[in-house]
Coordinates of N, CA and C in Angstrom, one line a residue:
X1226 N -41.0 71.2 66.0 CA -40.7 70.4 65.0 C -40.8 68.9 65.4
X1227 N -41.4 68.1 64.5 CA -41.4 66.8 65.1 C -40.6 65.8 64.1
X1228 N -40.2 64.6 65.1 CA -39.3 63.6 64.4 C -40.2 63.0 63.8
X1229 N -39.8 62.1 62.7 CA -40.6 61.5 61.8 C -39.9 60.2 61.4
X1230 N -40.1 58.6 61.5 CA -39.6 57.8 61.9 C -40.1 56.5 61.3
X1231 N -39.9 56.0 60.5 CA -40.8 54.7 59.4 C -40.6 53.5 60.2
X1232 N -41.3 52.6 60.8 CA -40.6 51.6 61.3 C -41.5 50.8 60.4
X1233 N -40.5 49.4 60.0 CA -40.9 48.1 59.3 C -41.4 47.4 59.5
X1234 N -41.5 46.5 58.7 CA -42.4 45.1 59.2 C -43.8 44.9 58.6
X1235 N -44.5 43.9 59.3 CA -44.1 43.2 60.0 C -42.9 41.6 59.5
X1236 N -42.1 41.7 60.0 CA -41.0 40.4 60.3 C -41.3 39.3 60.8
X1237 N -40.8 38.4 60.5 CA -40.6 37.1 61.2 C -39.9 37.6 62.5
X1238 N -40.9 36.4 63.7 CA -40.5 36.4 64.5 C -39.9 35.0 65.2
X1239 N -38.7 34.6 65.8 CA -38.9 33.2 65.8 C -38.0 33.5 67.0
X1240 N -38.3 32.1 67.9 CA -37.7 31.7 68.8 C -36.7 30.4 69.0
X1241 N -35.2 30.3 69.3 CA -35.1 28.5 69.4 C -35.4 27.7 70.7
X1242 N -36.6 27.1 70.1 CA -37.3 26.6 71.6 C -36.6 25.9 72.1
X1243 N -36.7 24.7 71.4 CA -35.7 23.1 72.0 C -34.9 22.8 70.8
X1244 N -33.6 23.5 70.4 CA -32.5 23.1 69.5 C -31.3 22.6 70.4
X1245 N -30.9 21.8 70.2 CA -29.7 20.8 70.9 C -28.4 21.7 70.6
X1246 N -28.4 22.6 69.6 CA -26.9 23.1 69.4 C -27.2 24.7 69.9
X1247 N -28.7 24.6 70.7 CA -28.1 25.8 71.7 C -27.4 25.6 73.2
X1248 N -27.5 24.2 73.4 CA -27.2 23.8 74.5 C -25.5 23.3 74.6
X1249 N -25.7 22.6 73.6 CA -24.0 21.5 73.5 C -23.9 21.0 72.2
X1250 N -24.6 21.6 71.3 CA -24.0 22.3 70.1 C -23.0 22.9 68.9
X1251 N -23.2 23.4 67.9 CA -22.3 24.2 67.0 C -23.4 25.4 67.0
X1252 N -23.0 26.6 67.0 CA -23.5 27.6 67.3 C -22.8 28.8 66.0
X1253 N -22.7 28.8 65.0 CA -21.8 29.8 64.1 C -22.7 30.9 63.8
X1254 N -21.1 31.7 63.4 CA -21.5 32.9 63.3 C -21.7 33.5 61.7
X1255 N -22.3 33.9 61.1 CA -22.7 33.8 59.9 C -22.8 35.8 60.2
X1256 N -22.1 36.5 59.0 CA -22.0 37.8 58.0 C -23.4 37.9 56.9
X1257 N -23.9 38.8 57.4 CA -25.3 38.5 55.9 C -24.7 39.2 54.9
X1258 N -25.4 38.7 53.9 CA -25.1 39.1 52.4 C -26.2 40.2 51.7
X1259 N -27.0 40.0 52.7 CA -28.6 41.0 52.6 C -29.2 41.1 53.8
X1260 N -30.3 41.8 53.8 CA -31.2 41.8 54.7 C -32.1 40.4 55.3
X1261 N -31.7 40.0 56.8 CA -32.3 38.5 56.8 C -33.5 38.6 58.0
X1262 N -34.3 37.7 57.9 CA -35.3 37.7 59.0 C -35.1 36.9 60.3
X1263 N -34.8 37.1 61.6 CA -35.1 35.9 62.5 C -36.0 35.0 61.5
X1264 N -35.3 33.5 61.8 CA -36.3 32.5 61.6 C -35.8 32.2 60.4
X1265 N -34.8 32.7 59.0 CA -34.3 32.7 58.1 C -34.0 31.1 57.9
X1266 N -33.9 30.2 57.3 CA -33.2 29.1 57.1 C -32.2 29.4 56.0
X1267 N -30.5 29.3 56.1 CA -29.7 29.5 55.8 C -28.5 28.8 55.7
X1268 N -27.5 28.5 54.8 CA -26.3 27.2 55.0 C -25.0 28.2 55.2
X1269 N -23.8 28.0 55.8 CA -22.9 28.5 55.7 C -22.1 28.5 54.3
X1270 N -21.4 29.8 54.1 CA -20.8 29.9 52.8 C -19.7 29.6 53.1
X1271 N -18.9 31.1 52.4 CA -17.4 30.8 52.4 C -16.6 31.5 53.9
X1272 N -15.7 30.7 54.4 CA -15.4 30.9 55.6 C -14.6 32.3 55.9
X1273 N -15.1 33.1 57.1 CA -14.2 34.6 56.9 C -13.1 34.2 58.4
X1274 N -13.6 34.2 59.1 CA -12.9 33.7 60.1 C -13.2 32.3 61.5
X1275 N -12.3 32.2 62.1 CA -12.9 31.3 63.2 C -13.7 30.2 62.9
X1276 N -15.2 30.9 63.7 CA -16.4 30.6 63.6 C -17.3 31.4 62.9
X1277 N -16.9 32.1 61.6 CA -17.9 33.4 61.4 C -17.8 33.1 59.9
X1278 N -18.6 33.1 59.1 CA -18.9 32.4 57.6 C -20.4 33.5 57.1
X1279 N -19.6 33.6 55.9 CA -20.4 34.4 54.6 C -22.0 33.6 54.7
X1280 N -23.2 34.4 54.9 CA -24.1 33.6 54.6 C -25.0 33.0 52.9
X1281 N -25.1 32.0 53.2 CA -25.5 31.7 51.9 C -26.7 30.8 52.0
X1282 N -27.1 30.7 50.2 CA -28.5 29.9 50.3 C -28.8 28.3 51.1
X1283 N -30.2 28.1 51.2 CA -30.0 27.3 52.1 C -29.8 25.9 50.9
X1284 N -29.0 24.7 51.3 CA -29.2 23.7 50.4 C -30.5 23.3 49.5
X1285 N -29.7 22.8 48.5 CA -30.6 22.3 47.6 C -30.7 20.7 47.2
X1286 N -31.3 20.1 46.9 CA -31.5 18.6 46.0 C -32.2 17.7 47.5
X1287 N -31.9 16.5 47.4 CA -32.5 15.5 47.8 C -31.7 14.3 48.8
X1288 N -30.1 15.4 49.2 CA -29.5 15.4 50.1 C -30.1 15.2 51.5
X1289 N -29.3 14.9 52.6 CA -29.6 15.1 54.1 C -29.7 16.4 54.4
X1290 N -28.7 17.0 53.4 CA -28.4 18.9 53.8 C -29.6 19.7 53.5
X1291 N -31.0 19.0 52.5 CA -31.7 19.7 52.8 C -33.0 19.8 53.6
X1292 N -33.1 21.4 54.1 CA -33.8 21.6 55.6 C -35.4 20.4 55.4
X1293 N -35.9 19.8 56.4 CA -37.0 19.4 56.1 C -37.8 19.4 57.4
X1294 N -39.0 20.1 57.5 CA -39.8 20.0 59.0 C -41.0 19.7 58.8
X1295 N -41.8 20.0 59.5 CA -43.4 19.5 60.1 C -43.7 20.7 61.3
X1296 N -45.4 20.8 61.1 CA -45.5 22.2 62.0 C -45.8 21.4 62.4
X1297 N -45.9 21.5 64.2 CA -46.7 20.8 64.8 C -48.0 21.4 65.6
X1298 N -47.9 22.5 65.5 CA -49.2 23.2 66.2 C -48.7 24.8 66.9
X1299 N -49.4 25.0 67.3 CA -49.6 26.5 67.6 C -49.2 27.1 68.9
X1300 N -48.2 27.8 69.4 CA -47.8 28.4 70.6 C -48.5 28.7 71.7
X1301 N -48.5 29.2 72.6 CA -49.2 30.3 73.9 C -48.7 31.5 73.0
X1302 N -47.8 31.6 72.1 CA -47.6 33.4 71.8 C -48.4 33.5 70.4
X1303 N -48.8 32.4 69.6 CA -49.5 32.6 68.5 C -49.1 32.1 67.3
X1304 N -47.4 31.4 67.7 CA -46.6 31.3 66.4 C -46.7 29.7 66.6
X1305 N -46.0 29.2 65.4 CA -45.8 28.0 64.7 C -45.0 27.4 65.6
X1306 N -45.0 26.0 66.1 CA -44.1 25.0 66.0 C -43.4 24.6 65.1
X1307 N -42.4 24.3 64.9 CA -41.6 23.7 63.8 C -40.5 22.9 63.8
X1308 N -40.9 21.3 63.4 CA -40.1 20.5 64.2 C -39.4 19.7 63.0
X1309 N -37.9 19.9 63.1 CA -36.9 19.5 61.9 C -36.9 17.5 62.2
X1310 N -37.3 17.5 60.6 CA -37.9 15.6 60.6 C -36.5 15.1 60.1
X1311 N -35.5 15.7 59.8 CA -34.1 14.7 59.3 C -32.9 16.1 59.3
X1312 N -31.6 15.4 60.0 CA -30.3 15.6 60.0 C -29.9 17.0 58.9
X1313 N -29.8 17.7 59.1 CA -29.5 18.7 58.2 C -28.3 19.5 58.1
X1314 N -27.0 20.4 57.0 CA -26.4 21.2 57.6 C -26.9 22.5 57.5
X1315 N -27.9 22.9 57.1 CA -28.5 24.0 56.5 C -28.8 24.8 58.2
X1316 N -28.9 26.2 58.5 CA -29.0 26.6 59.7 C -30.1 27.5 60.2
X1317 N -30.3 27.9 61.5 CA -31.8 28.5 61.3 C -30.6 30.1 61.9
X1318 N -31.1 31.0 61.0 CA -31.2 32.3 61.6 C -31.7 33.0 62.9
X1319 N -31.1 33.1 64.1 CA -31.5 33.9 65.1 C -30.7 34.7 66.0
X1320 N -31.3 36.1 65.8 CA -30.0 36.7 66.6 C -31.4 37.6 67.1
X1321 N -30.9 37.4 68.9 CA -32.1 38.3 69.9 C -31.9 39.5 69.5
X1322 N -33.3 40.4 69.2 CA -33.5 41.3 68.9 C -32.9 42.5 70.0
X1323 N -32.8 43.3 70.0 CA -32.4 44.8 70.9 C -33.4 45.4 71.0
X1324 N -34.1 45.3 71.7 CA -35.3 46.2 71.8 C -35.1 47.3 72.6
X1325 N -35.8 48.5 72.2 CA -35.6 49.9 72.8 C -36.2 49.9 74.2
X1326 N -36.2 50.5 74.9 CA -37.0 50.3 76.7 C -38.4 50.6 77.0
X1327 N -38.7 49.7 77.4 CA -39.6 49.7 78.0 C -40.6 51.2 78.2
X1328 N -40.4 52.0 77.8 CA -40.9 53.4 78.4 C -41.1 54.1 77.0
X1329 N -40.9 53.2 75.1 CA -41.6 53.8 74.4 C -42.7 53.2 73.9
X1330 N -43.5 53.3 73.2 CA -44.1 52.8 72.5 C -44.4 51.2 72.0
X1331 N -45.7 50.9 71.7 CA -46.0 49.6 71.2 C -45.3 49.0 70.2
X1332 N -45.1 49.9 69.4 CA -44.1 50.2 67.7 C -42.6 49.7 67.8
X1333 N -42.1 50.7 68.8 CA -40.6 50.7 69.1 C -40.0 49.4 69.9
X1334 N -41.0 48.8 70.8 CA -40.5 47.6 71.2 C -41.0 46.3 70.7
X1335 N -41.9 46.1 69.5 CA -42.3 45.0 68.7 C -41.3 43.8 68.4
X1336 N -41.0 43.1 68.7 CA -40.2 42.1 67.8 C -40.7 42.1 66.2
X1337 N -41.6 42.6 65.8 CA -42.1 42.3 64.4 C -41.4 43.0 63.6
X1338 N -40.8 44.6 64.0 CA -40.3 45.4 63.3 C -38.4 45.4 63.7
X1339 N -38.2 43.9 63.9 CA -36.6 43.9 63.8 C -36.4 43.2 62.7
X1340 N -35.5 43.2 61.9 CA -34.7 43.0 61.3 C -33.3 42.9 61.2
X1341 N -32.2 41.9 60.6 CA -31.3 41.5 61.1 C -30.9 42.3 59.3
X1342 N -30.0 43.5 59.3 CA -29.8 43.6 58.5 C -28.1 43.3 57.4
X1343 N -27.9 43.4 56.4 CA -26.8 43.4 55.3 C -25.4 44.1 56.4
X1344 N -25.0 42.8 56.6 CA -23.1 43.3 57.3 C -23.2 42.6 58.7
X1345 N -24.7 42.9 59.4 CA -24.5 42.1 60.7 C -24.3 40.5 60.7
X1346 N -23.2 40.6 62.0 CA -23.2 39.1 62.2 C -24.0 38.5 63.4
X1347 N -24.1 37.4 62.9 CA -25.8 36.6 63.5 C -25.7 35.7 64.2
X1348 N -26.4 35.2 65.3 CA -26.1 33.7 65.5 C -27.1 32.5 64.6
X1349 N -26.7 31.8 64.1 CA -26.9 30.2 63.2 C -26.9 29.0 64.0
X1350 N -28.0 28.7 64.4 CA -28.1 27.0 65.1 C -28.3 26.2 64.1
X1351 N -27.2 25.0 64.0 CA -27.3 24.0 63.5 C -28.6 23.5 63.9
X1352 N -29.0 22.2 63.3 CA -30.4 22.0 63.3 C -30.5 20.7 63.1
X1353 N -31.0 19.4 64.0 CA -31.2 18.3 64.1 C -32.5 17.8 64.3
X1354 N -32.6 16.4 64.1 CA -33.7 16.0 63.5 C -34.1 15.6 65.7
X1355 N -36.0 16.1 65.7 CA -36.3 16.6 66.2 C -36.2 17.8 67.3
X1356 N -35.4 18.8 66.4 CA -35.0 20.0 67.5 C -36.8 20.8 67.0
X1357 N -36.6 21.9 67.9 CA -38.0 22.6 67.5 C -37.9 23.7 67.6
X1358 N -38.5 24.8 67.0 CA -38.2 26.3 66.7 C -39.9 26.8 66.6
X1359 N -40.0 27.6 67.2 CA -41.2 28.8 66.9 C -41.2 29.8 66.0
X1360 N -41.8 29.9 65.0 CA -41.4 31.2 64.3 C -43.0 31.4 63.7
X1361 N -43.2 32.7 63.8 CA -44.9 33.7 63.1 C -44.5 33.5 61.8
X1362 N -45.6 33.6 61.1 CA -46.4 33.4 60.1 C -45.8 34.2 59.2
X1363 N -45.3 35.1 59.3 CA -44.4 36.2 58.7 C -43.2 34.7 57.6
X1364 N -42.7 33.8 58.9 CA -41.5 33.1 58.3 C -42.1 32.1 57.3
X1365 N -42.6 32.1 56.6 CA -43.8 30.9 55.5 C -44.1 31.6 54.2
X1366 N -43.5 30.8 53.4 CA -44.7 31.0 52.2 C -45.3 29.7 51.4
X1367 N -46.7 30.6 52.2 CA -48.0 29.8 51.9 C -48.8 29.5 53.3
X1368 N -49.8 29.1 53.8 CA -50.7 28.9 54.7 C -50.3 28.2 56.0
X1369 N -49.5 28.7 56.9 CA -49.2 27.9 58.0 C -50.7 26.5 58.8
X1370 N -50.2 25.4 59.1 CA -50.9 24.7 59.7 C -50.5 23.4 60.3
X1371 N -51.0 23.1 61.3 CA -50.5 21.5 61.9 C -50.9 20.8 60.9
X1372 N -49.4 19.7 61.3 CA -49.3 18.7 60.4 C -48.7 19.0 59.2
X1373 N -48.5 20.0 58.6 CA -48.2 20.3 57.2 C -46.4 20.5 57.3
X1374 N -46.4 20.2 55.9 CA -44.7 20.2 56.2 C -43.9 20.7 55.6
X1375 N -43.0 21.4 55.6 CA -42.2 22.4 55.4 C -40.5 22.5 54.6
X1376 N -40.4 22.5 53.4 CA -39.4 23.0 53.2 C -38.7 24.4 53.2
X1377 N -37.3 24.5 52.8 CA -36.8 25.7 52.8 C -36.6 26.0 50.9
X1378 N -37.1 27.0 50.8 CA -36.6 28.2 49.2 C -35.5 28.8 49.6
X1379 N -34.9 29.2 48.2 CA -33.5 29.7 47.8 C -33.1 31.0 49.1
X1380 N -34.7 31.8 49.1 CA -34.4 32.9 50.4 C -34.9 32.8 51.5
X1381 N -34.7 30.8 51.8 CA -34.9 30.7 53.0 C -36.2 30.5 53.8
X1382 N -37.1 31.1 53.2 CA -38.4 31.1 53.9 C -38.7 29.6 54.0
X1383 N -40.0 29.3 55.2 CA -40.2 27.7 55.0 C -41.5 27.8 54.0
X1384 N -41.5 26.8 53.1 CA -42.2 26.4 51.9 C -43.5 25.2 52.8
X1385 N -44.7 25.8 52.5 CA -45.5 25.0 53.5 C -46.1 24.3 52.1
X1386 N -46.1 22.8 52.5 CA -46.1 21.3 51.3 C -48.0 20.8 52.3
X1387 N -47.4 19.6 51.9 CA -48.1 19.1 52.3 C -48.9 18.7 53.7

């Protein structure tokens, strides 16, 4: 009998390269309300405990609060730079993946096929103007490129502008 096993993806994959609030920082913990991707841009909702808050959409209007970046070019791993151009409270989604060991499969230890799903709690870096984040092509909608600049949509994805 064989096991039979669907794995997902491909996912966003993102890294926080150089963010200030992983070092000496605000670092919250954010409950999803759905299924979210590393690399998510996300604002804190309504407070459940402590440090740990309902996740919600990322801001909207013409506020400081909303997310605004610039790619600046392309990794050694293949993904995007992405460098936050003004002050924001809106947050980036990242919580390290669990990857299965070393001794299965190409499939089984992918970062592509994780997913941060509905109930888990996440880590949320605040996000300041020149912090920088890596995240694949997965986390965009529309054509990743240097130079081009990036907002955040209602589910977070970055919105590639001009």
């Amino acid at each position: 009998m064989a096991v039979k096993y669907t794995i997902g993806g491909p996912y966003a994959v993102c890294f926080p390269t150089k963010i200030r609030s992983g070092n000496c920082g605000h670092v919250l913990n954010l409950t999803l309300q759905q299924d979210l991707e590393n690399g998510t841009i996300r604002s804190a909702g309504d407070w459940i405990e402590l440090d740990n808050y309902k996740d919600a959409a990322p801001a909207s209007g013409n506020g400081a609060a909303v997310f605004q970046g610039v790619i600046r070019g392309k990794s050694a791993r293949g993904n995007w730079y992405v460098e936050v151009t003004a002050d924001t409270t809106d947050l980036l989604v990242y919580q390290e993946p669990v990857i299965a060991e070393s001794n299965y499969g190409k499939k089984w230890v992918s970062e592509k096929n994780w997913i941060n799903e509905q109930g888990d709690v996440v880590r949320a870096y605040t996000l300041c103007k020149y912090d920088i984040f890596e995240v694949s092509a997965e986390a965009f909608s529309g054509t990743p490129a240097a130079k081009k600049t990036v907002t955040a949509n209602a589910a977070g994805k970055l919105v590639v502008g001009n």
